[in-house]
PDB file of N, CA and C in Angstrom:
ATOM      1  N   VAL A 197     143.002 -50.056   6.025  1.00  0.00           N
ATOM      2  CA  VAL A 197     141.888 -50.871   6.484  1.00  0.00           C
ATOM      3  C   VAL A 197     142.307 -51.669   7.719  1.00  0.00           C
ATOM      4  N   ARG A 198     143.498 -52.244   7.660  1.00  0.00           N
ATOM      5  CA  ARG A 198     143.993 -53.073   8.769  1.00  0.00           C
ATOM      6  C   ARG A 198     144.002 -52.289  10.085  1.00  0.00           C
ATOM      7  N   HIS A 199     144.542 -51.084  10.034  1.00  0.00           N
ATOM      8  CA  HIS A 199     144.626 -50.272  11.253  1.00  0.00           C
ATOM      9  C   HIS A 199     143.245 -49.845  11.736  1.00  0.00           C
ATOM     10  N   GLU A 200     142.384 -49.508  10.794  1.00  0.00           N
ATOM     11  CA  GLU A 200     141.029 -49.093  11.157  1.00  0.00           C
ATOM     12  C   GLU A 200     140.262 -50.236  11.835  1.00  0.00           C
ATOM     13  N   VAL A 201     140.384 -51.444  11.290  1.00  0.00           N
ATOM     14  CA  VAL A 201     139.713 -52.613  11.874  1.00  0.00           C
ATOM     15  C   VAL A 201     140.276 -52.901  13.263  1.00  0.00           C
ATOM     16  N   TYR A 202     141.602 -52.847  13.393  1.00  0.00           N
ATOM     17  CA  TYR A 202     142.239 -53.104  14.687  1.00  0.00           C
ATOM     18  C   TYR A 202     141.728 -52.106  15.733  1.00  0.00           C
ATOM     19  N   ARG A 203     141.696 -50.847  15.359  1.00  0.00           N
ATOM     20  CA  ARG A 203     141.230 -49.798  16.272  1.00  0.00           C
ATOM     21  C   ARG A 203     139.747 -50.011  16.622  1.00  0.00           C
ATOM     22  N   ARG A 204     138.932 -50.232  15.609  1.00  0.00           N
ATOM     23  CA  ARG A 204     137.486 -50.420  15.819  1.00  0.00           C
ATOM     24  C   ARG A 204     137.196 -51.608  16.733  1.00  0.00           C
ATOM     25  N   ASP A 205     137.927 -52.721  16.523  1.00  0.00           N
ATOM     26  CA  ASP A 205     137.671 -53.944  17.280  1.00  0.00           C
ATOM     27  C   ASP A 205     138.440 -53.998  18.595  1.00  0.00           C
ATOM     28  N   GLY A 206     139.147 -52.928  18.915  1.00  0.00           N
ATOM     29  CA  GLY A 206     139.844 -52.841  20.197  1.00  0.00           C
ATOM     30  C   GLY A 206     141.018 -53.802  20.331  1.00  0.00           C
ATOM     31  N   GLY A 207     141.568 -54.251  19.205  1.00  0.00           N
ATOM     32  CA  GLY A 207     142.721 -55.140  19.243  1.00  0.00           C
ATOM     33  C   GLY A 207     142.414 -56.488  19.877  1.00  0.00           C
ATOM     34  N   ARG A 208     141.162 -56.921  19.753  1.00  0.00           N
ATOM     35  CA  ARG A 208     140.718 -58.194  20.360  1.00  0.00           C
ATOM     36  C   ARG A 208     139.837 -58.973  19.392  1.00  0.00           C
ATOM     37  N   CYS A 209     139.814 -60.282  19.580  1.00  0.00           N
ATOM     38  CA  CYS A 209     138.937 -61.154  18.796  1.00  0.00           C
ATOM     39  C   CYS A 209     137.486 -60.747  19.040  1.00  0.00           C
ATOM     40  N   THR A 210     136.727 -60.633  17.966  1.00  0.00           N
ATOM     41  CA  THR A 210     135.334 -60.193  18.071  1.00  0.00           C
ATOM     42  C   THR A 210     134.332 -61.347  18.068  1.00  0.00           C
ATOM     43  N   PHE A 211     134.815 -62.587  18.060  1.00  0.00           N
ATOM     44  CA  PHE A 211     133.902 -63.730  18.023  1.00  0.00           C
ATOM     45  C   PHE A 211     133.017 -63.738  19.267  1.00  0.00           C
ATOM     46  N   VAL A 212     131.720 -63.940  19.044  1.00  0.00           N
ATOM     47  CA  VAL A 212     130.753 -64.037  20.138  1.00  0.00           C
ATOM     48  C   VAL A 212     130.133 -65.426  20.069  1.00  0.00           C
ATOM     49  N   GLY A 213     130.269 -66.189  21.146  1.00  0.00           N
ATOM     50  CA  GLY A 213     129.756 -67.556  21.202  1.00  0.00           C
ATOM     51  C   GLY A 213     128.262 -67.610  21.419  1.00  0.00           C
ATOM     52  N   GLY A 214     127.746 -68.810  21.383  1.00  0.00           N
ATOM     53  CA  GLY A 214     126.321 -69.035  21.588  1.00  0.00           C
ATOM     54  C   GLY A 214     125.824 -68.562  22.936  1.00  0.00           C
ATOM     55  N   ASP A 215     126.753 -68.451  23.898  1.00  0.00           N
ATOM     56  CA  ASP A 215     126.391 -67.978  25.232  1.00  0.00           C
ATOM     57  C   ASP A 215     126.384 -66.456  25.334  1.00  0.00           C
ATOM     58  N   GLY A 216     126.694 -65.783  24.188  1.00  0.00           N
ATOM     59  CA  GLY A 216     126.696 -64.322  24.159  1.00  0.00           C
ATOM     60  C   GLY A 216     127.978 -63.681  24.633  1.00  0.00           C
ATOM     61  N   LYS A 217     128.981 -64.490  24.987  1.00  0.00           N
ATOM     62  CA  LYS A 217     130.254 -63.947  25.476  1.00  0.00           C
ATOM     63  C   LYS A 217     131.240 -63.774  24.321  1.00  0.00           C
ATOM     64  N   ARG A 218     131.922 -62.631  24.355  1.00  0.00           N
ATOM     65  CA  ARG A 218     132.938 -62.328  23.348  1.00  0.00           C
ATOM     66  C   ARG A 218     134.249 -62.997  23.734  1.00  0.00           C
ATOM     67  N   CYS A 219     134.951 -63.559  22.763  1.00  0.00           N
ATOM     68  CA  CYS A 219     136.241 -64.210  23.020  1.00  0.00           C
ATOM     69  C   CYS A 219     137.215 -63.191  23.612  1.00  0.00           C
ATOM     70  N   GLY A 220     137.496 -62.120  22.882  1.00  0.00           N
ATOM     71  CA  GLY A 220     138.355 -61.058  23.395  1.00  0.00           C
ATOM     72  C   GLY A 220     139.832 -61.358  23.409  1.00  0.00           C
ATOM     73  N   SER A 221     140.270 -62.478  22.840  1.00  0.00           N
ATOM     74  CA  SER A 221     141.688 -62.815  22.824  1.00  0.00           C
ATOM     75  C   SER A 221     142.493 -61.728  22.122  1.00  0.00           C
ATOM     76  N   ARG A 222     143.721 -61.523  22.590  1.00  0.00           N
ATOM     77  CA  ARG A 222     144.631 -60.558  21.977  1.00  0.00           C
ATOM     78  C   ARG A 222     145.773 -61.249  21.231  1.00  0.00           C
ATOM     79  N   VAL A 223     145.761 -62.582  21.178  1.00  0.00           N
ATOM     80  CA  VAL A 223     146.864 -63.324  20.546  1.00  0.00           C
ATOM     81  C   VAL A 223     146.393 -63.979  19.249  1.00  0.00           C
ATOM     82  N   THR A 224     147.318 -64.218  18.364  1.00  0.00           N
ATOM     83  CA  THR A 224     147.100 -64.834  17.040  1.00  0.00           C
ATOM     84  C   THR A 224     145.926 -64.206  16.294  1.00  0.00           C
ATOM     85  N   LEU A 225     145.836 -62.885  16.344  1.00  0.00           N
ATOM     86  CA  LEU A 225     144.728 -62.193  15.665  1.00  0.00           C
ATOM     87  C   LEU A 225     144.921 -62.211  14.157  1.00  0.00           C
ATOM     88  N   GLN A 226     143.810 -62.390  13.452  1.00  0.00           N
ATOM     89  CA  GLN A 226     143.808 -62.405  11.993  1.00  0.00           C
ATOM     90  C   GLN A 226     142.636 -61.580  11.498  1.00  0.00           C
ATOM     91  N   LEU A 227     142.790 -61.031  10.305  1.00  0.00           N
ATOM     92  CA  LEU A 227     141.680 -60.329   9.671  1.00  0.00           C
ATOM     93  C   LEU A 227     140.770 -61.360   9.025  1.00  0.00           C
ATOM     94  N   ASP A 228     139.485 -61.249   9.262  1.00  0.00           N
ATOM     95  CA  ASP A 228     138.498 -62.185   8.732  1.00  0.00           C
ATOM     96  C   ASP A 228     137.462 -61.420   7.930  1.00  0.00           C
ATOM     97  N   HIS A 229     137.134 -61.939   6.754  1.00  0.00           N
ATOM     98  CA  HIS A 229     136.049 -61.377   5.951  1.00  0.00           C
ATOM     99  C   HIS A 229     134.737 -61.988   6.444  1.00  0.00           C
ATOM    100  N   ARG A 230     133.821 -61.167   6.908  1.00  0.00           N
ATOM    101  CA  ARG A 230     132.515 -61.670   7.349  1.00  0.00           C
ATOM    102  C   ARG A 230     131.846 -62.441   6.216  1.00  0.00           C
ATOM    103  N   ILE A 231     131.856 -61.858   5.038  1.00  0.00           N
ATOM    104  CA  ILE A 231     131.423 -62.542   3.818  1.00  0.00           C
ATOM    105  C   ILE A 231     132.696 -62.773   3.013  1.00  0.00           C
ATOM    106  N   PRO A 232     133.099 -64.031   2.832  1.00  0.00           N
ATOM    107  CA  PRO A 232     134.344 -64.309   2.119  1.00  0.00           C
ATOM    108  C   PRO A 232     134.359 -63.685   0.717  1.00  0.00           C
ATOM    109  N   VAL A 233     135.537 -63.264   0.301  1.00  0.00           N
ATOM    110  CA  VAL A 233     135.698 -62.703  -1.036  1.00  0.00           C
ATOM    111  C   VAL A 233     135.216 -63.708  -2.078  1.00  0.00           C
ATOM    112  N   ALA A 234     135.469 -64.996  -1.847  1.00  0.00           N
ATOM    113  CA  ALA A 234     135.042 -66.053  -2.774  1.00  0.00           C
ATOM    114  C   ALA A 234     133.523 -66.111  -2.930  1.00  0.00           C
ATOM    115  N   LEU A 235     132.812 -65.534  -1.962  1.00  0.00           N
ATOM    116  CA  LEU A 235     131.343 -65.518  -2.022  1.00  0.00           C
ATOM    117  C   LEU A 235     130.802 -64.120  -2.300  1.00  0.00           C
ATOM    118  N   GLY A 236     131.674 -63.245  -2.795  1.00  0.00           N
ATOM    119  CA  GLY A 236     131.240 -61.901  -3.179  1.00  0.00           C
ATOM    120  C   GLY A 236     131.497 -60.816  -2.149  1.00  0.00           C
ATOM    121  N   GLY A 237     132.169 -61.144  -1.050  1.00  0.00           N
ATOM    122  CA  GLY A 237     132.473 -60.150  -0.025  1.00  0.00           C
ATOM    123  C   GLY A 237     133.540 -59.165  -0.488  1.00  0.00           C
ATOM    124  N   SER A 238     133.548 -58.023   0.132  1.00  0.00           N
ATOM    125  CA  SER A 238     134.491 -56.965  -0.249  1.00  0.00           C
ATOM    126  C   SER A 238     135.649 -56.881   0.740  1.00  0.00           C
ATOM    127  N   ASN A 239     136.631 -56.073   0.375  1.00  0.00           N
ATOM    128  CA  ASN A 239     137.766 -55.797   1.260  1.00  0.00           C
ATOM    129  C   ASN A 239     137.564 -54.497   2.027  1.00  0.00           C
ATOM    130  N   GLU A 240     136.334 -54.041   2.114  1.00  0.00           N
ATOM    131  CA  GLU A 240     136.026 -52.813   2.843  1.00  0.00           C
ATOM    132  C   GLU A 240     135.984 -53.089   4.340  1.00  0.00           C
ATOM    133  N   THR A 241     136.256 -52.081   5.112  1.00  0.00           N
ATOM    134  CA  THR A 241     136.313 -52.185   6.568  1.00  0.00           C
ATOM    135  C   THR A 241     135.065 -52.831   7.159  1.00  0.00           C
ATOM    136  N   ALA A 242     133.904 -52.496   6.650  1.00  0.00           N
ATOM    137  CA  ALA A 242     132.648 -53.025   7.198  1.00  0.00           C
ATOM    138  C   ALA A 242     132.546 -54.541   7.065  1.00  0.00           C
ATOM    139  N   ASN A 243     133.283 -55.147   6.131  1.00  0.00           N
ATOM    140  CA  ASN A 243     133.218 -56.587   5.914  1.00  0.00           C
ATOM    141  C   ASN A 243     134.368 -57.329   6.596  1.00  0.00           C
ATOM    142  N   ILE A 244     135.214 -56.623   7.298  1.00  0.00           N
ATOM    143  CA  ILE A 244     136.393 -57.245   7.912  1.00  0.00           C
ATOM    144  C   ILE A 244     136.337 -57.070   9.417  1.00  0.00           C
ATOM    145  N   ARG A 245     136.743 -58.118  10.118  1.00  0.00           N
ATOM    146  CA  ARG A 245     136.774 -58.094  11.584  1.00  0.00           C
ATOM    147  C   ARG A 245     138.007 -58.829  12.060  1.00  0.00           C
ATOM    148  N   LEU A 246     138.342 -58.605  13.325  1.00  0.00           N
ATOM    149  CA  LEU A 246     139.451 -59.331  13.948  1.00  0.00           C
ATOM    150  C   LEU A 246     138.923 -60.597  14.597  1.00  0.00           C
ATOM    151  N   LEU A 247     139.585 -61.718  14.299  1.00  0.00           N
ATOM    152  CA  LEU A 247     139.310 -62.974  14.979  1.00  0.00           C
ATOM    153  C   LEU A 247     140.639 -63.603  15.367  1.00  0.00           C
ATOM    154  N   CYS A 248     140.662 -64.317  16.486  1.00  0.00           N
ATOM    155  CA  CYS A 248     141.849 -65.098  16.812  1.00  0.00           C
ATOM    156  C   CYS A 248     141.908 -66.247  15.806  1.00  0.00           C
ATOM    157  N   ARG A 249     143.058 -66.851  15.656  1.00  0.00           N
ATOM    158  CA  ARG A 249     143.237 -67.902  14.658  1.00  0.00           C
ATOM    159  C   ARG A 249     142.204 -69.018  14.831  1.00  0.00           C
ATOM    160  N   GLU A 250     141.982 -69.443  16.060  1.00  0.00           N
ATOM    161  CA  GLU A 250     141.040 -70.533  16.325  1.00  0.00           C
ATOM    162  C   GLU A 250     139.642 -70.208  15.809  1.00  0.00           C
ATOM    163  N   HIS A 251     139.166 -69.015  16.093  1.00  0.00           N
ATOM    164  CA  HIS A 251     137.819 -68.649  15.657  1.00  0.00           C
ATOM    165  C   HIS A 251     137.778 -68.344  14.162  1.00  0.00           C
ATOM    166  N   ASN A 252     138.866 -67.835  13.591  1.00  0.00           N
ATOM    167  CA  ASN A 252     138.905 -67.595  12.152  1.00  0.00           C
ATOM    168  C   ASN A 252     138.790 -68.919  11.393  1.00  0.00           C
ATOM    169  N   VAL A 253     139.535 -69.922  11.829  1.00  0.00           N
ATOM    170  CA  VAL A 253     139.462 -71.237  11.183  1.00  0.00           C
ATOM    171  C   VAL A 253     138.069 -71.845  11.366  1.00  0.00           C
ATOM    172  N   ALA A 254     137.518 -71.737  12.566  1.00  0.00           N
ATOM    173  CA  ALA A 254     136.186 -72.291  12.829  1.00  0.00           C
ATOM    174  C   ALA A 254     135.131 -71.627  11.943  1.00  0.00           C
ATOM    175  N   GLU A 255     135.225 -70.325  11.765  1.00  0.00           N
ATOM    176  CA  GLU A 255     134.284 -69.612  10.889  1.00  0.00           C
ATOM    177  C   GLU A 255     134.486 -70.025   9.439  1.00  0.00           C
ATOM    178  N   GLY A 256     135.728 -70.231   9.035  1.00  0.00           N
ATOM    179  CA  GLY A 256     136.005 -70.694   7.679  1.00  0.00           C
ATOM    180  C   GLY A 256     135.377 -72.052   7.412  1.00  0.00           C
ATOM    181  N   VAL A 257     135.507 -72.948   8.370  1.00  0.00           N
ATOM    182  CA  VAL A 257     134.910 -74.283   8.237  1.00  0.00           C
ATOM    183  C   VAL A 257     133.388 -74.168   8.199  1.00  0.00           C
ATOM    184  N   ARG A 258     132.832 -73.330   9.056  1.00  0.00           N
ATOM    185  CA  ARG A 258     131.371 -73.167   9.111  1.00  0.00           C
ATOM    186  C   ARG A 258     130.827 -72.636   7.782  1.00  0.00           C
ATOM    187  N   ILE A 259     131.523 -71.657   7.209  1.00  0.00           N
ATOM    188  CA  ILE A 259     131.018 -71.002   6.001  1.00  0.00           C
ATOM    189  C   ILE A 259     131.409 -71.755   4.728  1.00  0.00           C
ATOM    190  N   MET A 260     132.671 -72.160   4.643  1.00  0.00           N
ATOM    191  CA  MET A 260     133.189 -72.736   3.397  1.00  0.00           C
ATOM    192  C   MET A 260     133.245 -74.264   3.398  1.00  0.00           C
ATOM    193  N   GLY A 261     133.226 -74.858   4.580  1.00  0.00           N
ATOM    194  CA  GLY A 261     133.306 -76.306   4.683  1.00  0.00           C
ATOM    195  C   GLY A 261     134.718 -76.774   5.002  1.00  0.00           C
ATOM    196  N   GLU A 262     134.803 -77.898   5.667  1.00  0.00           N
ATOM    197  CA  GLU A 262     136.102 -78.415   6.112  1.00  0.00           C
ATOM    198  C   GLU A 262     137.018 -78.762   4.937  1.00  0.00           C
ATOM    199  N   GLY A 263     136.464 -79.322   3.863  1.00  0.00           N
ATOM    200  CA  GLY A 263     137.276 -79.690   2.707  1.00  0.00           C
ATOM    201  C   GLY A 263     137.973 -78.496   2.089  1.00  0.00           C
ATOM    202  N   VAL A 264     137.256 -77.399   1.942  1.00  0.00           N
ATOM    203  CA  VAL A 264     137.840 -76.174   1.377  1.00  0.00           C
ATOM    204  C   VAL A 264     138.968 -75.685   2.277  1.00  0.00           C
ATOM    205  N   MET A 265     138.754 -75.696   3.569  1.00  0.00           N
ATOM    206  CA  MET A 265     139.768 -75.214   4.498  1.00  0.00           C
ATOM    207  C   MET A 265     141.003 -76.119   4.501  1.00  0.00           C
ATOM    208  N   GLN A 266     140.806 -77.419   4.373  1.00  0.00           N
ATOM    209  CA  GLN A 266     141.952 -78.326   4.325  1.00  0.00           C
ATOM    210  C   GLN A 266     142.750 -78.110   3.051  1.00  0.00           C
ATOM    211  N   ARG A 267     142.081 -77.903   1.926  1.00  0.00           N
ATOM    212  CA  ARG A 267     142.802 -77.627   0.680  1.00  0.00           C
ATOM    213  C   ARG A 267     143.556 -76.310   0.789  1.00  0.00           C
ATOM    214  N   ALA A 268     142.952 -75.310   1.413  1.00  0.00           N
ATOM    215  CA  ALA A 268     143.618 -74.022   1.603  1.00  0.00           C
ATOM    216  C   ALA A 268     144.852 -74.189   2.468  1.00  0.00           C
ATOM    217  N   SER A 269     144.760 -75.036   3.472  1.00  0.00           N
ATOM    218  CA  SER A 269     145.882 -75.297   4.367  1.00  0.00           C
ATOM    219  C   SER A 269     147.056 -75.893   3.584  1.00  0.00           C
ATOM    220  N   ARG A 270     146.768 -76.819   2.711  1.00  0.00           N
ATOM    221  CA  ARG A 270     147.825 -77.439   1.907  1.00  0.00           C
ATOM    222  C   ARG A 270     148.483 -76.445   0.972  1.00  0.00           C
ATOM    223  N   ARG A 271     147.777 -75.386   0.605  1.00  0.00           N
ATOM    224  CA  ARG A 271     148.333 -74.361  -0.282  1.00  0.00           C
ATOM    225  C   ARG A 271     149.016 -73.246   0.496  1.00  0.00           C
ATOM    226  N   GLY A 272     149.070 -73.375   1.833  1.00  0.00           N
ATOM    227  CA  GLY A 272     149.748 -72.373   2.643  1.00  0.00           C
ATOM    228  C   GLY A 272     148.867 -71.258   3.144  1.00  0.00           C
ATOM    229  N   LEU A 273     147.568 -71.380   2.982  1.00  0.00           N
ATOM    230  CA  LEU A 273     146.634 -70.389   3.513  1.00  0.00           C
ATOM    231  C   LEU A 273     146.314 -70.752   4.949  1.00  0.00           C
ATOM    232  N   PRO A 274     145.531 -69.964   5.680  1.00  0.00           N
ATOM    233  CA  PRO A 274     145.247 -70.295   7.087  1.00  0.00           C
ATOM    234  C   PRO A 274     144.812 -71.744   7.243  1.00  0.00           C
ATOM    235  N   ALA A 275     145.480 -72.436   8.138  1.00  0.00           N
ATOM    236  CA  ALA A 275     145.323 -73.887   8.254  1.00  0.00           C
ATOM    237  C   ALA A 275     144.393 -74.291   9.377  1.00  0.00           C
ATOM    238  N   LEU A 276     143.942 -75.531   9.276  1.00  0.00           N
ATOM    239  CA  LEU A 276     143.175 -76.144  10.365  1.00  0.00           C
ATOM    240  C   LEU A 276     144.122 -76.610  11.430  1.00  0.00           C
TER     241      LEU A 276
END
Protein backbone atom coordinates (compact mmCIF):
# COMPACT_ATOMS: atom_id res chain seq x y z
CA VAL A 1 0.00 0.00 0.00
CA ARG A 2 2.81 2.39 0.95
CA HIS A 3 4.53 2.06 -2.41
CA GLU A 4 1.28 2.29 -4.34
CA VAL A 5 0.28 5.51 -2.53
CA TYR A 6 3.75 7.01 -3.04
CA ARG A 7 3.63 6.21 -6.76
CA ARG A 8 0.03 7.44 -7.17
CA ASP A 9 0.70 10.72 -5.33
CA GLY A 10 3.95 11.34 -7.21
CA GLY A 11 6.07 11.34 -4.04
CA ARG A 12 4.63 14.73 -3.03
CA CYS A 13 2.25 16.15 -0.44
CA THR A 14 -1.28 16.10 -1.83
CA PHE A 15 -2.71 18.83 0.41
CA VAL A 16 -4.66 21.44 -1.57
CA GLY A 17 -5.22 24.80 0.14
CA GLY A 18 -8.21 27.07 -0.03
CA ASP A 19 -6.56 28.86 -2.94
CA GLY A 20 -6.62 25.61 -4.96
CA LYS A 21 -2.83 25.19 -4.92
CA ARG A 22 -1.26 21.86 -4.07
CA CYS A 23 1.52 21.88 -1.45
CA GLY A 24 3.70 19.42 -3.39
CA SER A 25 6.41 19.19 -0.72
CA ARG A 26 8.78 16.23 -1.01
CA VAL A 27 10.09 16.40 2.59
CA THR A 28 8.75 14.92 5.85
CA LEU A 29 6.11 12.94 3.95
CA GLN A 30 3.70 10.84 5.99
CA LEU A 31 0.86 8.51 5.15
CA ASP A 32 -2.48 10.05 6.12
CA HIS A 33 -5.85 8.34 6.40
CA ARG A 34 -8.46 10.56 4.71
CA ILE A 35 -10.98 9.04 7.11
CA PRO A 36 -9.13 8.16 10.32
CA VAL A 37 -9.20 4.52 11.39
CA ALA A 38 -10.65 5.74 14.72
CA LEU A 39 -13.65 7.02 12.74
CA GLY A 40 -14.12 3.86 10.68
CA GLY A 41 -11.60 4.50 7.90
CA SER A 42 -9.77 1.63 6.26
CA ASN A 43 -6.12 0.91 5.50
CA GLU A 44 -6.92 0.55 1.80
CA THR A 45 -5.04 2.60 -0.77
CA ALA A 46 -8.11 4.69 -1.63
CA ASN A 47 -8.27 6.00 1.96
CA ILE A 48 -4.57 6.85 2.25
CA ARG A 49 -2.68 9.82 0.85
CA LEU A 50 0.71 11.46 1.21
CA LEU A 51 0.90 14.62 3.28
CA CYS A 52 3.91 16.52 4.58
CA ARG A 53 4.14 16.48 8.37
CA GLU A 54 2.78 20.02 8.69
CA HIS A 55 -0.35 19.29 6.68
CA ASN A 56 -0.83 15.86 8.28
CA VAL A 57 -0.86 17.43 11.75
CA ALA A 58 -3.15 20.24 10.57
CA GLU A 59 -5.61 17.71 9.12
CA GLY A 60 -5.47 15.70 12.35
CA VAL A 61 -6.34 18.79 14.37
CA ARG A 62 -9.12 19.72 11.94
CA ILE A 63 -10.70 16.26 12.04
CA MET A 64 -9.91 14.96 15.53
CA GLY A 65 -9.37 18.17 17.49
CA GLU A 66 -6.31 19.71 19.08
CA GLY A 67 -6.75 17.86 22.40
CA VAL A 68 -6.69 14.45 20.72
CA MET A 69 -3.58 15.38 18.75
CA GLN A 70 -1.78 16.66 21.85
CA ARG A 71 -2.55 13.44 23.73
CA ALA A 72 -1.30 11.44 20.74
CA SER A 73 1.89 13.51 20.76
CA ARG A 74 2.52 12.65 24.41
CA ARG A 75 2.14 8.96 23.54
CA GLY A 76 4.74 9.23 20.77
CA LEU A 77 2.36 9.45 17.82
CA PRO A 78 2.64 12.26 15.22
CA ALA A 79 3.09 15.41 17.25
CA LEU A 80 1.98 19.00 17.04
